Amino acid sequence: MARILIVDDSAISRIKLKDIFELDCHEIVGMAEDGLEGVEKFKALKPDLVTLDVTMPKMKGLDCLKEIMTLDQNANVVMISALGKGDTILEALNAGALNYITKPFEEKQVLKTIREALEEL
Amino acid sequence: MSETVLNLVEDAEVVLNTVKASRISTYFEEYPSCKGIVVQDESERPVGLVMRNHFYQKIGTQFGYSLYMNRPIELLMKTEIIKVDKDCDLATFGLKAMNRHENDVYDLVIVMDAEICVGVISISNFLAVMSEIKQREIELLNNQQRILKEANEQEKKYRLEIEQKNQSIKSLLNNADQGFLSFTEPLLISEEVSSVCESIFGKPISGLHFGDLMRSFLRHDTYEMLLDSLESLFQQTKKSRAKAYLKLLPETFKTDKRDIQIDYKLIAFNEDKKLMVILTDITDKIALEQKQQDEKNNMKLVLAALNNKTEILEAVEDARLFFKAKYKEILKESSSVLEGLSEVFRRVHTMKGDFALYAFHNTAVGLHVIEDQLAAYLNAVEPIDPTERIAGLELETYLDTLNFENIISKDIEIIENFLGKGYCESEKKMTVNLEQVELFIKAIEARFEKDDRTYLVGKIRDLTNPTLNEILLSYSDYVKILALKLNKSISEFQVTGSTVPINRKYYAGFLKSLIHIFRNIVDHGIESPEERVEGGKPEGGAIRCDLRVDHHAIRMMISDDGKGIDPEQIRLKAIEKNLYTPASAALFSDKEMIQTVFNADFSTQSKVSMLSGRGVGLYAVKTEVETLGGKVEVDSVRGEGTQFRMVLPLERI
C-alpha cells in the first residue's frame, strides 16, 4: 500500500485515478488541480508516489516535476499524459520521472505501471 | 638434459706405462670385446690410452711389430686423452667427446674422481644412450602431439555441436512467423537474425545500425525519439524507468506492402543490456482489427452513454458553450495572445481527455486535430512578437470556423442508433426499453472476448439489476426527509459488507417492505436531538445496514443507535391489546417479548402516527421474509439501539 498524491486539472481524471488506486488498496493522501498546488501538497504530504498530469494550468506538469525533483531527488513521479506526447514524456523521464501512463486510462495498464514503480521503492 | 655421465661409466682395463706392448697384444687377443686400455704411471694417474684399432695399426706392419713389441707400451699409447669428472653432465660430455680429431672420435673417455681413474666411457655406448634419450623425447613429443590432436578434434566436435544447436535455434526462429533481431549499446544488429527479418526488410540486416535500418520507415520525429529513447534506455539503472523508455519506442511501421508490429524485450538488464526486437507481420490482422475496433468503440460509447449520462450531457454542454462563445471570452480576458492561446489549448486538451474517457472516440479524434492546430499556433507565437495581434486574429478566425456539432455528430449518431433518438435532448434520467438493452447485450456478446464480455455485460446488467447495497442506499434520502418532518435528524446512513447483486423481481415484495423498518427506526427508534444530546449521543442518529452473502443466503442487518425497545412496555401493551394474558406474557423472556413487534395487531405507539401507520409495517416485513423462506428477528439494548436481522435464501440472478 502506498500513499499517493494525484495532480491533475481534469476532475474526471482525478476521480477515475482515485477509484483505481483505492481499489488496489492505496491511500490517496491528496489531490491537486494544478502544478503549483501539486508542489505545495508534495511538500506538505510527502507522498510515496505522485501521479502528475502533463498539461495543466498555472504550472505545467514538466515544471512541476522539476520542482518536485529539486525538493526530493528520490521522489517517485509517474507522469499522466494524453497519447502522442512522446517528446514531453522523454523529457520527463530524463528529468527524473519513473514511468508514465497515457490517457484515456486502462485500469490494468494504470495498475501495472504503478505496481512496477512501487516495486522499486 | 641434466643427467650426468655416471650411468655410462664402464670398468676400465688399466696397465702401467712400463708394461710391454706384447702383453697388451696378448690381452687384446684374449678379450676381443675390449676396445681400449687406460695406461697409468707409477702414481696411478692416467697418462695415456691404448685403443685396439690404433694398437693394431701401429704393430700391423713388419717394421712396427719389430719396433714396438718388446718395448714399454708408453711408446705406443695415445697421450692426448680426454678426462671428464664423474659428475660431468651429458651435454658437456658430448661436446668434449665430439670435438676431437675425427681419428680419435671413437676413443674411450676416461672418467675421474679427483686424481683417480674410476672408469671409461665408450662413445658408441654414449651414442646408444643418447639415441635412447632422443627416442624418449620423441615419444613424449609424439604423445603431446597426439593429445593436442585429440583436443583439436574434440574442439572441432564441440564447435560442430554448437553450430548445430545454433542452427536448430535459427531454424526454429526462421520458421516462426516473427522476425527476431537483437543489439546492444552501439545499436549494431548482431549476427543471429532470423530469416523473416530479411524478408521484411528485403535485405540482409546483421551488422547494420538499428536506427539507420528503421530510419526510412519512420517519421522523422519518431526516428529521433527512437534514437533518444534507446540512448537513455541503455544508460538506465532503474528497471521501471527502462521499461518506460521501451514504451516510447515505435510500436509499428509500414513497409511498401506490409504493416509490421514491433515488440521489444530487454534481455539481461544488469551488466550488458541487450535489446531483443520481435517483428510481426500484422497486415491482415490490422484490416480486420480496424473493423472490430470500430465496432468495439461503438459498444463502449453506448455503454458509457448508458452509465454516465449526467456527466456526458454536462461535458457536451460545456463543449458546446466553449466553441460557441467561451473561447472568445477567454481570448478577450487574457492579458496576451500567448496566455489566451495557452488557456484555449489547455481547455481543448482537457476536453479531449474527458471525451476519450467516455469513449467518444470520434469526438476525441476531432478535438485532437484541433489541439494539434492550436499547438502549431502556440509554437508560432513569440511572446514579444509585434505580429502577435495578427496571430491572435488568425487564431480567432480559425476557432470561428470550427463547428462542434460536426465534431460530435458521429458519436451522437452511434448512441442514437442504439438507444433511440433524442439522447442529448432528454432529461438526466433516461428510460431505456429493456428489449433494446437485451439487443445491446447480444451485440456485445458477439463482438467481445471472454473477460471483456463478462465485464461489459455485467455492467449493463447492473443497470437493470442494481445491487442490494444500492437499493438500501436509495433509502438514505427518504429517512433523512422523514426525520426532518419529525424534527429529528439522521446524520449517518451507511451500507457496509459484501456487494450483493440481486434479482429485483424475485425480491420485489421484500424490498418494498423494507420501508417499514426504516420508518420504524426514524419514528420509534431515533430520539429527538435534545434527548440524544442529553443521553450523551450526537444530535443526529445513525442507521447502519450490513450485508453478508454466502452460497445459500443473504444475511442483512439494519441497526440504529436510538433508544432501543423497552420489553416491559411491549409486555404491557401486548396484554392491553389482548395478545397475551398476564400469566402467559410473564413466561416470555425479554428477547422473546420484543419479537411481538412483528405481530399483526401490535403497535407500541398509542397514537396512530401519520407516518408509521398502524403498526402493520413490521408485520409486512415478517410476512415477506417468510414468504421467501427466510427469517427475521429483532434485538435491542435499551438506550443503545435496535438491530433487525434478516436471513434470506439466495436467489441467483
mmCIF file of C-alpha atoms in Angstrom, chain B residues 145-439:
data_model
loop_
_atom_site.group_PDB
_atom_site.id
_atom_site.type_symbol
_atom_site.label_atom_id
_atom_site.label_comp_id
_atom_site.label_asym_id
_atom_site.label_seq_id
_atom_site.Cartn_x
_atom_site.Cartn_y
_atom_site.Cartn_z
ATOM 1 C CA GLN B 145 51.100 -34.130 -30.415
ATOM 2 C CA ARG B 146 48.576 -36.916 -30.097
ATOM 3 C CA ILE B 147 46.957 -35.205 -27.131
ATOM 4 C CA LEU B 148 46.943 -31.922 -28.997
ATOM 5 C CA LYS B 149 45.428 -33.586 -31.993
ATOM 6 C CA GLU B 150 42.746 -35.230 -29.890
ATOM 7 C CA ALA B 151 41.996 -31.904 -28.219
ATOM 8 C CA ASN B 152 41.681 -30.318 -31.615
ATOM 9 C CA GLU B 153 39.293 -32.974 -32.741
ATOM 10 C CA GLN B 154 37.263 -32.592 -29.547
ATOM 11 C CA GLU B 155 37.128 -28.875 -30.105
ATOM 12 C CA LYS B 156 36.004 -29.371 -33.658
ATOM 13 C CA LYS B 157 33.308 -31.688 -32.400
ATOM 14 C CA TYR B 158 32.112 -29.139 -29.837
ATOM 15 C CA ARG B 159 32.182 -26.402 -32.403
ATOM 16 C CA LEU B 160 30.090 -28.541 -34.660
ATOM 17 C CA GLU B 161 27.628 -29.261 -31.847
ATOM 18 C CA ILE B 162 27.299 -25.566 -31.010
ATOM 19 C CA GLU B 163 26.872 -24.809 -34.668
ATOM 20 C CA GLN B 164 24.163 -27.428 -34.870
ATOM 21 C CA LYS B 165 22.451 -26.015 -31.814
ATOM 22 C CA ASN B 166 22.601 -22.506 -33.220
ATOM 23 C CA GLN B 167 21.332 -23.875 -36.448
ATOM 24 C CA SER B 168 18.380 -25.527 -34.772
ATOM 25 C CA ILE B 169 17.557 -22.346 -32.821
ATOM 26 C CA LYS B 170 17.932 -20.416 -36.011
ATOM 27 C CA SER B 171 15.702 -22.765 -37.934
ATOM 28 C CA LEU B 172 13.217 -22.521 -35.098
ATOM 29 C CA LEU B 173 13.321 -18.723 -35.358
ATOM 30 C CA ASN B 174 13.332 -18.834 -39.138
ATOM 31 C CA ASN B 175 10.232 -20.938 -39.170
ATOM 32 C CA ALA B 176 8.377 -18.726 -36.737
ATOM 33 C CA ASP B 177 6.114 -16.122 -38.285
ATOM 34 C CA GLN B 178 8.029 -13.434 -36.483
ATOM 35 C CA GLY B 179 11.363 -11.829 -37.180
ATOM 36 C CA PHE B 180 13.901 -11.733 -34.371
ATOM 37 C CA LEU B 181 16.907 -9.483 -34.091
ATOM 38 C CA SER B 182 18.896 -8.103 -31.214
ATOM 39 C CA PHE B 183 21.515 -5.493 -30.466
ATOM 40 C CA THR B 184 23.454 -3.973 -27.600
ATOM 41 C CA GLU B 185 24.615 -0.454 -26.844
ATOM 42 C CA PRO B 186 26.028 0.734 -30.194
ATOM 43 C CA LEU B 187 22.777 -0.477 -31.849
ATOM 44 C CA LEU B 188 24.592 -2.775 -34.279
ATOM 45 C CA ILE B 189 22.372 -5.730 -35.125
ATOM 46 C CA SER B 190 24.011 -8.986 -34.051
ATOM 47 C CA GLU B 191 24.639 -11.921 -36.366
ATOM 48 C CA GLU B 192 21.778 -14.018 -35.103
ATOM 49 C CA VAL B 193 18.982 -12.674 -37.242
ATOM 50 C CA SER B 194 16.038 -14.786 -38.280
ATOM 51 C CA SER B 195 15.256 -15.045 -41.972
ATOM 52 C CA VAL B 196 11.831 -13.411 -41.573
ATOM 53 C CA CYS B 197 13.685 -10.169 -40.773
ATOM 54 C CA GLU B 198 15.424 -10.289 -44.089
ATOM 55 C CA SER B 199 12.209 -10.861 -45.955
ATOM 56 C CA ILE B 200 10.624 -7.915 -44.110
ATOM 57 C CA PHE B 201 13.469 -5.544 -44.928
ATOM 58 C CA GLY B 202 14.286 -7.114 -48.286
ATOM 59 C CA LYS B 203 17.993 -7.381 -47.489
ATOM 60 C CA PRO B 204 20.438 -8.921 -45.012
ATOM 61 C CA ILE B 205 20.458 -6.797 -41.876
ATOM 62 C CA SER B 206 23.031 -8.246 -39.478
ATOM 63 C CA GLY B 207 25.749 -5.742 -38.726
ATOM 64 C CA LEU B 208 23.551 -2.783 -39.682
ATOM 65 C CA HIS B 209 22.777 0.059 -37.254
ATOM 66 C CA PHE B 210 19.214 -0.431 -35.989
ATOM 67 C CA GLY B 211 18.490 3.293 -36.194
ATOM 68 C CA ASP B 212 19.742 3.531 -39.771
ATOM 69 C CA LEU B 213 17.717 0.474 -40.689
ATOM 70 C CA MET B 214 14.479 1.952 -39.317
ATOM 71 C CA ARG B 215 15.049 5.499 -40.499
ATOM 72 C CA SER B 216 13.310 5.216 -43.865
ATOM 73 C CA PHE B 217 10.235 3.599 -42.306
ATOM 74 C CA LEU B 218 9.641 6.158 -39.563
ATOM 75 C CA ARG B 219 8.547 9.750 -39.399
ATOM 76 C CA HIS B 220 11.432 11.995 -38.592
ATOM 77 C CA ASP B 221 10.287 12.787 -35.070
ATOM 78 C CA THR B 222 9.585 9.117 -34.371
ATOM 79 C CA TYR B 223 13.054 8.264 -35.638
ATOM 80 C CA GLU B 224 14.629 10.866 -33.363
ATOM 81 C CA MET B 225 12.554 9.611 -30.469
ATOM 82 C CA LEU B 226 13.776 6.084 -31.186
ATOM 83 C CA LEU B 227 17.413 7.150 -31.013
ATOM 84 C CA ASP B 228 16.942 9.324 -27.913
ATOM 85 C CA SER B 229 14.928 6.673 -26.071
ATOM 86 C CA LEU B 230 17.404 3.911 -26.890
ATOM 87 C CA GLU B 231 20.297 6.036 -25.735
ATOM 88 C CA SER B 232 18.595 6.799 -22.403
ATOM 89 C CA LEU B 233 17.438 3.198 -22.107
ATOM 90 C CA PHE B 234 20.927 1.740 -22.315
ATOM 91 C CA GLN B 235 22.110 4.148 -19.606
ATOM 92 C CA GLN B 236 19.246 3.364 -17.272
ATOM 93 C CA THR B 237 19.754 1.703 -13.887
ATOM 94 C CA LYS B 238 16.134 1.667 -12.727
ATOM 95 C CA LYS B 239 14.138 -1.090 -14.337
ATOM 96 C CA SER B 240 10.817 0.741 -14.164
ATOM 97 C CA ARG B 241 12.207 3.736 -16.000
ATOM 98 C CA ALA B 242 13.915 1.489 -18.553
ATOM 99 C CA LYS B 243 10.530 -0.067 -19.230
ATOM 100 C CA ALA B 244 9.059 3.420 -19.601
ATOM 101 C CA TYR B 245 11.632 4.190 -22.282
ATOM 102 C CA LEU B 246 10.708 0.933 -24.012
ATOM 103 C CA LYS B 247 7.121 2.141 -24.225
ATOM 104 C CA LEU B 248 8.306 5.239 -26.122
ATOM 105 C CA LEU B 249 9.761 3.170 -28.956
ATOM 106 C CA PRO B 250 7.685 2.881 -32.144
ATOM 107 C CA GLU B 251 5.156 0.050 -31.939
ATOM 108 C CA THR B 252 4.515 -0.399 -35.644
ATOM 109 C CA PHE B 253 5.860 0.600 -39.004
ATOM 110 C CA LYS B 254 4.860 0.182 -42.592
ATOM 111 C CA THR B 255 6.984 -1.162 -45.394
ATOM 112 C CA ASP B 256 5.827 -0.940 -49.019
ATOM 113 C CA LYS B 257 3.229 -3.622 -48.601
ATOM 114 C CA ARG B 258 3.162 -4.661 -45.021
ATOM 115 C CA ASP B 259 2.215 -3.479 -41.564
ATOM 116 C CA ILE B 260 4.784 -4.614 -39.045
ATOM 117 C CA GLN B 261 4.340 -4.697 -35.316
ATOM 118 C CA ILE B 262 7.437 -4.239 -33.185
ATOM 119 C CA ASP B 263 7.831 -5.684 -29.719
ATOM 120 C CA TYR B 264 10.859 -5.063 -27.595
ATOM 121 C CA LYS B 265 12.263 -7.229 -24.878
ATOM 122 C CA LEU B 266 15.092 -6.186 -22.628
ATOM 123 C CA ILE B 267 17.331 -9.228 -22.149
ATOM 124 C CA ALA B 268 19.855 -9.184 -19.312
ATOM 125 C CA PHE B 269 19.211 -5.894 -17.608
ATOM 126 C CA ASN B 270 22.135 -5.506 -15.240
ATOM 127 C CA GLU B 271 25.522 -5.823 -16.935
ATOM 128 C CA ASP B 272 25.378 -5.820 -20.694
ATOM 129 C CA LYS B 273 21.944 -4.660 -21.655
ATOM 130 C CA LYS B 274 20.709 -6.316 -24.798
ATOM 131 C CA LEU B 275 17.501 -5.463 -26.560
ATOM 132 C CA MET B 276 15.604 -8.086 -28.491
ATOM 133 C CA VAL B 277 13.303 -6.852 -31.221
ATOM 134 C CA ILE B 278 10.456 -9.023 -32.398
ATOM 135 C CA LEU B 279 8.819 -8.141 -35.706
ATOM 136 C CA THR B 280 5.377 -9.459 -36.567
ATOM 137 C CA ASP B 281 3.592 -9.068 -39.871
ATOM 138 C CA ILE B 282 0.147 -7.789 -38.949
ATOM 139 C CA THR B 283 -1.101 -6.600 -42.326
ATOM 140 C CA ASP B 284 -4.187 -8.831 -42.407
ATOM 141 C CA LYS B 285 -4.771 -8.546 -38.723
ATOM 142 C CA ILE B 286 -4.840 -4.752 -38.885
ATOM 143 C CA ALA B 287 -7.527 -4.626 -41.516
ATOM 144 C CA LEU B 288 -9.713 -6.998 -39.545
ATOM 145 C CA GLU B 289 -8.961 -5.291 -36.279
ATOM 146 C CA GLN B 290 -9.835 -1.882 -37.575
ATOM 147 C CA LYS B 291 -13.284 -3.139 -38.375
ATOM 148 C CA GLN B 292 -13.635 -4.826 -34.989
ATOM 149 C CA GLN B 293 -12.175 -1.826 -33.218
ATOM 150 C CA ASP B 294 -14.726 0.479 -34.766
ATOM 151 C CA GLU B 295 -17.480 -1.793 -33.547
ATOM 152 C CA LYS B 296 -15.932 -2.126 -30.104
ATOM 153 C CA ASN B 297 -15.529 1.623 -29.839
ATOM 154 C CA ASN B 298 -19.189 1.966 -30.666
ATOM 155 C CA MET B 299 -20.171 -0.537 -27.978
ATOM 156 C CA LYS B 300 -18.010 1.205 -25.405
ATOM 157 C CA LEU B 301 -19.524 4.503 -26.363
ATOM 158 C CA VAL B 302 -23.075 3.238 -25.941
ATOM 159 C CA LEU B 303 -22.190 1.654 -22.621
ATOM 160 C CA ALA B 304 -20.630 4.884 -21.399
ATOM 161 C CA ALA B 305 -23.707 6.743 -22.629
ATOM 162 C CA LEU B 306 -25.870 4.457 -20.524
ATOM 163 C CA ASN B 307 -23.677 4.610 -17.435
ATOM 164 C CA ASN B 308 -22.621 8.242 -17.316
ATOM 165 C CA LYS B 309 -25.432 10.127 -18.892
ATOM 166 C CA THR B 310 -25.361 13.031 -16.439
ATOM 167 C CA GLU B 311 -21.640 13.629 -16.783
ATOM 168 C CA ILE B 312 -21.713 13.193 -20.542
ATOM 169 C CA LEU B 313 -24.524 15.678 -21.044
ATOM 170 C CA GLU B 314 -22.617 18.160 -18.893
ATOM 171 C CA ALA B 315 -19.440 17.633 -20.865
ATOM 172 C CA VAL B 316 -21.278 18.025 -24.171
ATOM 173 C CA GLU B 317 -22.981 21.183 -22.915
ATOM 174 C CA ASP B 318 -19.662 22.643 -21.705
ATOM 175 C CA ALA B 319 -18.004 21.848 -25.018
ATOM 176 C CA ARG B 320 -20.847 23.446 -26.983
ATOM 177 C CA LEU B 321 -20.651 26.570 -24.857
ATOM 178 C CA PHE B 322 -16.901 26.703 -25.228
ATOM 179 C CA PHE B 323 -16.929 26.537 -29.001
ATOM 180 C CA LYS B 324 -19.895 28.878 -29.270
ATOM 181 C CA ALA B 325 -18.660 31.758 -27.199
ATOM 182 C CA LYS B 326 -16.462 30.848 -24.263
ATOM 183 C CA TYR B 327 -13.212 30.870 -26.263
ATOM 184 C CA LYS B 328 -13.878 34.476 -27.292
ATOM 185 C CA GLU B 329 -14.277 35.408 -23.646
ATOM 186 C CA ILE B 330 -11.052 33.666 -22.736
ATOM 187 C CA LEU B 331 -9.120 35.374 -25.504
ATOM 188 C CA LYS B 332 -10.585 38.751 -24.599
ATOM 189 C CA GLU B 333 -9.858 38.430 -20.895
ATOM 190 C CA SER B 334 -6.296 37.207 -21.326
ATOM 191 C CA SER B 335 -3.513 39.723 -20.942
ATOM 192 C CA SER B 336 -1.705 38.411 -24.003
ATOM 193 C CA VAL B 337 -2.416 36.313 -27.051
ATOM 194 C CA LEU B 338 0.016 33.729 -25.772
ATOM 195 C CA GLU B 339 -1.795 33.459 -22.457
ATOM 196 C CA GLY B 340 -5.174 33.245 -24.170
ATOM 197 C CA LEU B 341 -3.925 30.693 -26.618
ATOM 198 C CA SER B 342 -2.410 28.570 -23.860
ATOM 199 C CA GLU B 343 -5.666 28.587 -21.945
ATOM 200 C CA VAL B 344 -7.726 27.680 -25.032
ATOM 201 C CA PHE B 345 -5.244 24.934 -25.832
ATOM 202 C CA ARG B 346 -5.451 23.585 -22.297
ATOM 203 C CA ARG B 347 -9.261 23.600 -22.323
ATOM 204 C CA VAL B 348 -9.383 21.739 -25.629
ATOM 205 C CA HIS B 349 -6.832 19.261 -24.356
ATOM 206 C CA THR B 350 -8.766 18.553 -21.169
ATOM 207 C CA MET B 351 -11.967 18.302 -23.174
ATOM 208 C CA LYS B 352 -10.339 15.746 -25.456
ATOM 209 C CA GLY B 353 -9.266 13.673 -22.454
ATOM 210 C CA ASP B 354 -12.743 13.790 -20.944
ATOM 211 C CA PHE B 355 -14.443 12.726 -24.165
ATOM 212 C CA ALA B 356 -11.914 9.965 -24.631
ATOM 213 C CA LEU B 357 -12.702 8.801 -21.109
ATOM 214 C CA TYR B 358 -16.354 8.486 -22.110
ATOM 215 C CA ALA B 359 -15.407 6.566 -25.248
ATOM 216 C CA PHE B 360 -16.428 9.437 -27.541
ATOM 217 C CA HIS B 361 -13.739 8.203 -29.866
ATOM 218 C CA ASN B 362 -14.578 10.233 -32.954
ATOM 219 C CA THR B 363 -15.057 13.374 -30.900
ATOM 220 C CA ALA B 364 -11.698 12.837 -29.209
ATOM 221 C CA VAL B 365 -10.034 12.398 -32.579
ATOM 222 C CA GLY B 366 -11.673 15.583 -33.872
ATOM 223 C CA LEU B 367 -10.540 17.512 -30.799
ATOM 224 C CA HIS B 368 -7.075 16.088 -31.216
ATOM 225 C CA VAL B 369 -6.849 17.619 -34.694
ATOM 226 C CA ILE B 370 -7.879 20.996 -33.249
ATOM 227 C CA GLU B 371 -5.364 20.592 -30.448
ATOM 228 C CA ASP B 372 -2.600 19.943 -32.986
ATOM 229 C CA GLN B 373 -3.586 23.053 -34.892
ATOM 230 C CA LEU B 374 -3.589 25.119 -31.688
ATOM 231 C CA ALA B 375 -0.200 23.693 -30.766
ATOM 232 C CA ALA B 376 1.090 24.868 -34.135
ATOM 233 C CA TYR B 377 -0.220 28.382 -33.421
ATOM 234 C CA LEU B 378 1.238 28.218 -29.945
ATOM 235 C CA ASN B 379 4.663 27.336 -31.293
ATOM 236 C CA ALA B 380 4.481 30.088 -33.897
ATOM 237 C CA VAL B 381 3.707 32.911 -31.461
ATOM 238 C CA GLU B 382 6.699 34.679 -29.998
ATOM 239 C CA PRO B 383 5.821 36.478 -26.765
ATOM 240 C CA ILE B 384 7.123 39.909 -27.830
ATOM 241 C CA ASP B 385 6.383 39.498 -31.490
ATOM 242 C CA PRO B 386 4.750 42.659 -32.923
ATOM 243 C CA THR B 387 2.709 40.335 -35.156
ATOM 244 C CA GLU B 388 1.235 38.767 -32.051
ATOM 245 C CA ARG B 389 -2.055 40.549 -32.534
ATOM 246 C CA ILE B 390 -2.289 39.292 -36.074
ATOM 247 C CA ALA B 391 -1.644 35.772 -34.857
ATOM 248 C CA GLY B 392 -4.407 36.303 -32.321
ATOM 249 C CA LEU B 393 -6.811 37.328 -35.029
ATOM 250 C CA GLU B 394 -5.843 34.339 -37.129
ATOM 251 C CA LEU B 395 -6.461 32.090 -34.200
ATOM 252 C CA GLU B 396 -9.876 33.569 -33.586
ATOM 253 C CA THR B 397 -10.769 33.175 -37.233
ATOM 254 C CA TYR B 398 -9.680 29.564 -37.055
ATOM 255 C CA LEU B 399 -11.766 28.929 -33.950
ATOM 256 C CA ASP B 400 -14.736 30.713 -35.569
ATOM 257 C CA THR B 401 -14.695 28.236 -38.433
ATOM 258 C CA LEU B 402 -14.963 25.260 -36.097
ATOM 259 C CA ASN B 403 -18.344 23.697 -35.601
ATOM 260 C CA PHE B 404 -18.507 21.438 -32.584
ATOM 261 C CA GLU B 405 -21.730 19.845 -33.830
ATOM 262 C CA ASN B 406 -19.768 18.401 -36.736
ATOM 263 C CA ILE B 407 -17.157 17.027 -34.385
ATOM 264 C CA ILE B 408 -19.561 15.338 -32.016
ATOM 265 C CA SER B 409 -22.268 14.338 -34.510
ATOM 266 C CA LYS B 410 -20.817 10.960 -35.418
ATOM 267 C CA ASP B 411 -20.652 9.731 -31.820
ATOM 268 C CA ILE B 412 -24.125 11.048 -31.058
ATOM 269 C CA GLU B 413 -25.405 9.260 -34.126
ATOM 270 C CA ILE B 414 -23.921 5.985 -32.911
ATOM 271 C CA ILE B 415 -25.531 6.423 -29.496
ATOM 272 C CA GLU B 416 -28.896 7.266 -31.000
ATOM 273 C CA ASN B 417 -28.721 4.253 -33.305
ATOM 274 C CA PHE B 418 -28.629 2.030 -30.263
ATOM 275 C CA LEU B 419 -30.563 3.949 -27.669
ATOM 276 C CA GLY B 420 -33.061 5.846 -29.751
ATOM 277 C CA LYS B 421 -33.261 9.452 -30.888
ATOM 278 C CA GLY B 422 -33.101 12.356 -28.525
ATOM 279 C CA TYR B 423 -30.371 11.157 -26.156
ATOM 280 C CA CYS B 424 -28.974 14.638 -25.784
ATOM 281 C CA GLU B 425 -32.319 16.406 -25.510
ATOM 282 C CA SER B 426 -33.759 14.206 -22.765
ATOM 283 C CA GLU B 427 -33.556 14.912 -19.064
ATOM 284 C CA LYS B 428 -30.775 13.472 -16.979
ATOM 285 C CA LYS B 429 -32.847 10.421 -16.188
ATOM 286 C CA MET B 430 -33.306 8.085 -19.076
ATOM 287 C CA THR B 431 -35.815 5.423 -19.937
ATOM 288 C CA VAL B 432 -34.445 2.634 -21.997
ATOM 289 C CA ASN B 433 -36.544 -0.089 -23.469
ATOM 290 C CA LEU B 434 -35.487 -3.396 -21.880
ATOM 291 C CA GLU B 435 -35.687 -5.140 -25.239
ATOM 292 C CA GLN B 436 -33.184 -2.652 -26.608
ATOM 293 C CA VAL B 437 -30.895 -3.421 -23.701
ATOM 294 C CA GLU B 438 -31.131 -7.145 -24.483
ATOM 295 C CA LEU B 439 -30.255 -6.436 -28.129
#
